[in-house]
Amino acid sequence: GQAIEKMEVKDTYSPLVEYNGVHKWYAKTDILLKNGQKIAKGTDLTKFVNQTVDHKTRTVVYSFSSAFLNSISDNSEFQATGYMQVKQLDYGTVKNTFTEIINGVERNSNTVTVVTPDKPKTPDKPQTPPETPKTPEKPQTPPTPTPTPVVPTTPKQPVTPQVTLPSTGEVTNDGAALVGLAFAATALSMLGFKKRKEEE
């Protein structure tokens, strides 16, 4: 098969969002390496991905390192899913289409749409007549507490937190939503890639 020499994902993000540079990439399939090792499906591949961000044009390019691409067996399937974390600046619909570039051949993705509904309007407070305060009842004397012996327990191992990406529409304290825009970079076995290229 033909080797993947260059693989990039280019995205121009919406003016309704602000990109903070946080991105994650995961193996969508098992990936076989030339040295006989296997990268399991679901493995974090972010360390193999470089990004170039241009905030003026609102464009980001993610590129897999050539050392990583060169280590993949020519007979291996390679698919990766990427996420960019963005803060939604305003309510509305964000449409996102990215371009996948494999060995110089560009292909547009399907469009991912994230809808953040408008802020719900707060209803006017109904006018209620002021109530006459009631005389408080005499408080009862609480019963004397009985001490309970504390049995020491073996401390549990601390749980390592799992890294999770924001779910679509997660709202922060300032009311802005954090959304994860997903990419599915797919370079199927290069035999399949070569066939697609010839058919076009």
Short mmCIF file of C-alpha atoms in Angstrom, two decimals:
data_model
loop_
_atom_site.label_atom_id
_atom_site.label_comp_id
_atom_site.label_asym_id
_atom_site.label_seq_id
_atom_site.Cartn_x
_atom_site.Cartn_y
_atom_site.Cartn_z
CA GLY A 1 0.00 0.00 0.00
CA GLN A 2 0.91 3.66 -0.23
CA ALA A 3 2.33 5.27 2.91
CA ILE A 4 0.68 8.30 4.53
CA GLU A 5 3.37 10.95 4.26
CA LYS A 6 1.29 13.92 5.40
CA MET A 7 -2.04 14.07 7.19
CA GLU A 8 -3.68 17.33 8.26
CA VAL A 9 -7.08 18.51 9.40
CA LYS A 10 -7.91 22.17 8.69
CA ASP A 11 -10.81 23.92 10.37
CA THR A 12 -12.19 27.45 10.20
CA TYR A 13 -14.24 27.93 13.34
CA SER A 14 -17.34 30.09 13.78
CA PRO A 15 -17.27 33.72 15.00
CA LEU A 16 -19.77 32.53 17.64
CA VAL A 17 -17.00 30.56 19.38
CA GLU A 18 -13.60 31.22 20.91
CA TYR A 19 -10.92 28.53 20.59
CA ASN A 20 -8.54 28.21 23.53
CA GLY A 21 -6.09 25.76 21.94
CA VAL A 22 -7.26 22.67 23.84
CA HIS A 23 -7.61 19.66 21.55
CA LYS A 24 -7.60 15.87 21.91
CA TRP A 25 -7.11 13.08 19.40
CA TYR A 26 -7.90 9.38 19.85
CA ALA A 27 -7.33 6.24 17.76
CA LYS A 28 -10.65 5.20 16.24
CA THR A 29 -9.25 1.81 15.19
CA ASP A 30 -6.34 -0.39 16.21
CA ILE A 31 -3.19 0.89 14.46
CA LEU A 32 -0.39 -1.51 13.52
CA LEU A 33 3.14 -0.14 13.57
CA LYS A 34 6.08 -1.19 11.38
CA ASN A 35 7.92 -2.51 14.47
CA GLY A 36 5.12 -5.03 15.10
CA GLN A 37 3.55 -3.14 18.02
CA LYS A 38 -0.12 -2.17 18.06
CA ILE A 39 -1.77 1.06 19.23
CA ALA A 40 -5.15 0.05 20.65
CA LYS A 41 -8.41 1.70 19.63
CA GLY A 42 -9.19 4.57 22.05
CA THR A 43 -5.52 5.44 22.73
CA ASP A 44 -4.79 9.17 23.16
CA LEU A 45 -2.81 10.31 20.09
CA THR A 46 -2.69 14.03 21.01
CA LYS A 47 1.10 13.96 21.59
CA PHE A 48 1.56 13.07 17.89
CA VAL A 49 -0.50 16.05 16.67
CA ASN A 50 0.85 19.58 16.17
CA GLN A 51 -1.46 22.55 15.77
CA THR A 52 -1.09 25.93 14.10
CA VAL A 53 -3.72 28.50 15.09
CA ASP A 54 -4.43 31.79 13.31
CA HIS A 55 -6.89 33.72 15.50
CA LYS A 56 -7.35 36.48 12.87
CA THR A 57 -8.64 34.10 10.20
CA ARG A 58 -10.14 31.78 12.88
CA THR A 59 -8.30 28.85 11.32
CA VAL A 60 -6.56 25.93 12.98
CA VAL A 61 -4.51 23.23 11.24
CA TYR A 62 -3.80 19.96 13.04
CA SER A 63 -0.99 17.87 11.55
CA PHE A 64 0.14 14.40 12.58
CA SER A 65 3.91 14.27 13.06
CA SER A 66 5.81 12.69 10.17
CA ALA A 67 7.70 10.44 12.63
CA PHE A 68 4.37 9.02 13.83
CA LEU A 69 2.99 8.59 10.30
CA ASN A 70 6.22 6.89 9.17
CA SER A 71 5.91 4.40 12.05
CA ILE A 72 2.49 3.14 10.84
CA SER A 73 2.53 -0.10 8.85
CA ASP A 74 1.51 0.36 5.20
CA ASN A 75 -1.01 -2.48 5.70
CA SER A 76 -2.64 -0.87 8.74
CA GLU A 77 -5.97 0.89 8.87
CA PHE A 78 -5.65 4.36 10.44
CA GLN A 79 -8.55 6.40 11.76
CA ALA A 80 -8.45 9.09 14.42
CA THR A 81 -11.12 11.23 16.04
CA GLY A 82 -10.24 14.73 17.20
CA TYR A 83 -11.99 17.25 19.42
CA MET A 84 -11.39 20.97 19.79
CA GLN A 85 -12.68 22.70 22.89
CA VAL A 86 -14.38 26.01 22.19
CA LYS A 87 -16.25 28.48 24.33
CA GLN A 88 -19.53 29.57 22.77
CA LEU A 89 -19.65 33.38 22.89
CA ASP A 90 -23.27 33.79 21.90
CA TYR A 91 -26.46 31.80 21.60
CA GLY A 92 -27.32 30.37 18.21
CA THR A 93 -26.34 27.67 15.75
CA VAL A 94 -22.69 26.80 15.13
CA LYS A 95 -21.99 24.83 11.95
CA ASN A 96 -18.58 23.29 11.55
CA THR A 97 -17.07 21.62 8.48
CA PHE A 98 -13.40 20.68 8.40
CA THR A 99 -11.07 19.69 5.57
CA GLU A 100 -8.99 16.53 5.79
CA ILE A 101 -5.76 16.63 3.75
CA ILE A 102 -3.98 13.30 3.15
CA ASN A 103 -0.81 13.37 1.03
CA GLY A 104 -2.02 16.65 -0.49
CA VAL A 105 -5.51 15.36 -1.40
CA GLU A 106 -8.28 17.44 0.23
CA ARG A 107 -11.65 16.09 1.29
CA ASN A 108 -14.39 17.99 3.16
CA SER A 109 -16.12 16.42 6.14
CA ASN A 110 -19.79 16.29 6.88
CA THR A 111 -21.08 19.37 8.74
CA VAL A 112 -21.44 19.16 12.51
CA THR A 113 -24.18 21.45 13.88
CA VAL A 114 -24.33 22.55 17.52
CA VAL A 115 -27.41 24.55 18.58
CA THR A 116 -27.40 26.60 21.77
CA PRO A 117 -30.94 27.82 22.47
CA ASP A 118 -31.54 31.44 23.46
CA LYS A 119 -31.39 32.24 27.16
CA PRO A 120 -34.82 31.56 28.69
CA LYS A 121 -36.65 34.76 29.66
CA THR A 122 -37.21 35.22 33.38
CA PRO A 123 -40.95 35.67 34.01
CA ASP A 124 -42.07 38.83 35.79
CA LYS A 125 -42.47 38.33 39.54
CA PRO A 126 -46.16 38.20 40.51
CA GLN A 127 -47.33 40.85 42.96
CA THR A 128 -48.22 39.17 46.26
CA PRO A 129 -49.61 41.00 49.27
CA PRO A 130 -47.20 41.06 52.23
CA GLU A 131 -48.05 38.46 54.84
CA THR A 132 -48.42 39.28 58.52
CA PRO A 133 -45.55 37.53 60.33
CA LYS A 134 -46.70 34.73 62.63
CA THR A 135 -45.53 34.51 66.23
CA PRO A 136 -42.79 31.86 66.33
CA GLU A 137 -43.54 28.78 68.39
CA LYS A 138 -41.38 28.05 71.44
CA PRO A 139 -38.42 25.93 70.30
CA GLN A 140 -38.21 22.44 71.76
CA THR A 141 -35.10 21.39 73.67
CA PRO A 142 -33.09 19.02 71.44
CA PRO A 143 -32.25 15.61 72.95
CA THR A 144 -28.70 15.17 74.30
CA PRO A 145 -26.61 13.47 71.58
CA THR A 146 -25.12 10.06 72.39
CA PRO A 147 -21.47 9.76 71.28
CA THR A 148 -20.94 7.03 68.65
CA PRO A 149 -17.51 5.31 68.58
CA VAL A 150 -15.63 5.93 65.32
CA VAL A 151 -14.10 2.82 63.74
CA PRO A 152 -10.94 3.71 61.77
CA THR A 153 -11.05 2.49 58.16
CA THR A 154 -8.20 1.72 55.80
CA PRO A 155 -7.71 4.71 53.48
CA LYS A 156 -8.70 3.93 49.91
CA GLN A 157 -6.32 4.46 47.00
CA PRO A 158 -6.99 7.86 45.38
CA VAL A 159 -8.85 7.51 42.13
CA THR A 160 -7.04 9.01 39.16
CA PRO A 161 -9.46 11.40 37.43
CA GLN A 162 -10.30 10.53 33.84
CA VAL A 163 -9.70 13.24 31.28
CA THR A 164 -13.05 14.06 29.76
CA LEU A 165 -13.90 16.47 27.04
CA PRO A 166 -16.73 18.92 27.43
CA SER A 167 -20.06 17.59 26.34
CA THR A 168 -21.92 19.69 23.83
CA GLY A 169 -23.61 22.60 25.53
CA GLU A 170 -21.89 22.45 28.93
CA VAL A 171 -22.50 25.84 30.52
CA THR A 172 -19.78 27.63 32.46
CA ASN A 173 -20.27 30.03 35.38
CA ASP A 174 -20.27 33.03 33.06
CA GLY A 175 -23.16 31.56 31.07
CA ALA A 176 -21.10 30.77 27.96
CA ALA A 177 -21.29 27.23 26.66
CA LEU A 178 -18.27 25.00 26.11
CA VAL A 179 -18.72 22.78 23.11
CA GLY A 180 -16.55 20.04 21.71
CA LEU A 181 -16.39 20.16 17.93
CA ALA A 182 -15.51 16.69 16.68
CA PHE A 183 -13.38 15.66 13.71
CA ALA A 184 -13.08 12.17 12.30
CA ALA A 185 -9.82 11.93 10.40
CA THR A 186 -9.92 8.76 8.35
CA ALA A 187 -7.13 7.41 6.26
CA LEU A 188 -8.33 3.90 5.58
CA SER A 189 -5.78 1.37 4.44
CA MET A 190 -3.78 3.07 1.74
CA LEU A 191 -5.10 0.58 -0.82
CA GLY A 192 -8.55 2.04 -0.18
CA PHE A 193 -7.13 5.57 -0.30
CA LYS A 194 -5.40 4.88 -3.62
CA LYS A 195 -8.63 3.45 -5.11
CA ARG A 196 -10.65 6.50 -4.02
CA LYS A 197 -8.06 8.80 -5.55
CA GLU A 198 -8.18 6.99 -8.92
CA GLU A 199 -12.00 6.97 -9.02
CA GLU A 200 -12.25 10.76 -8.62
#
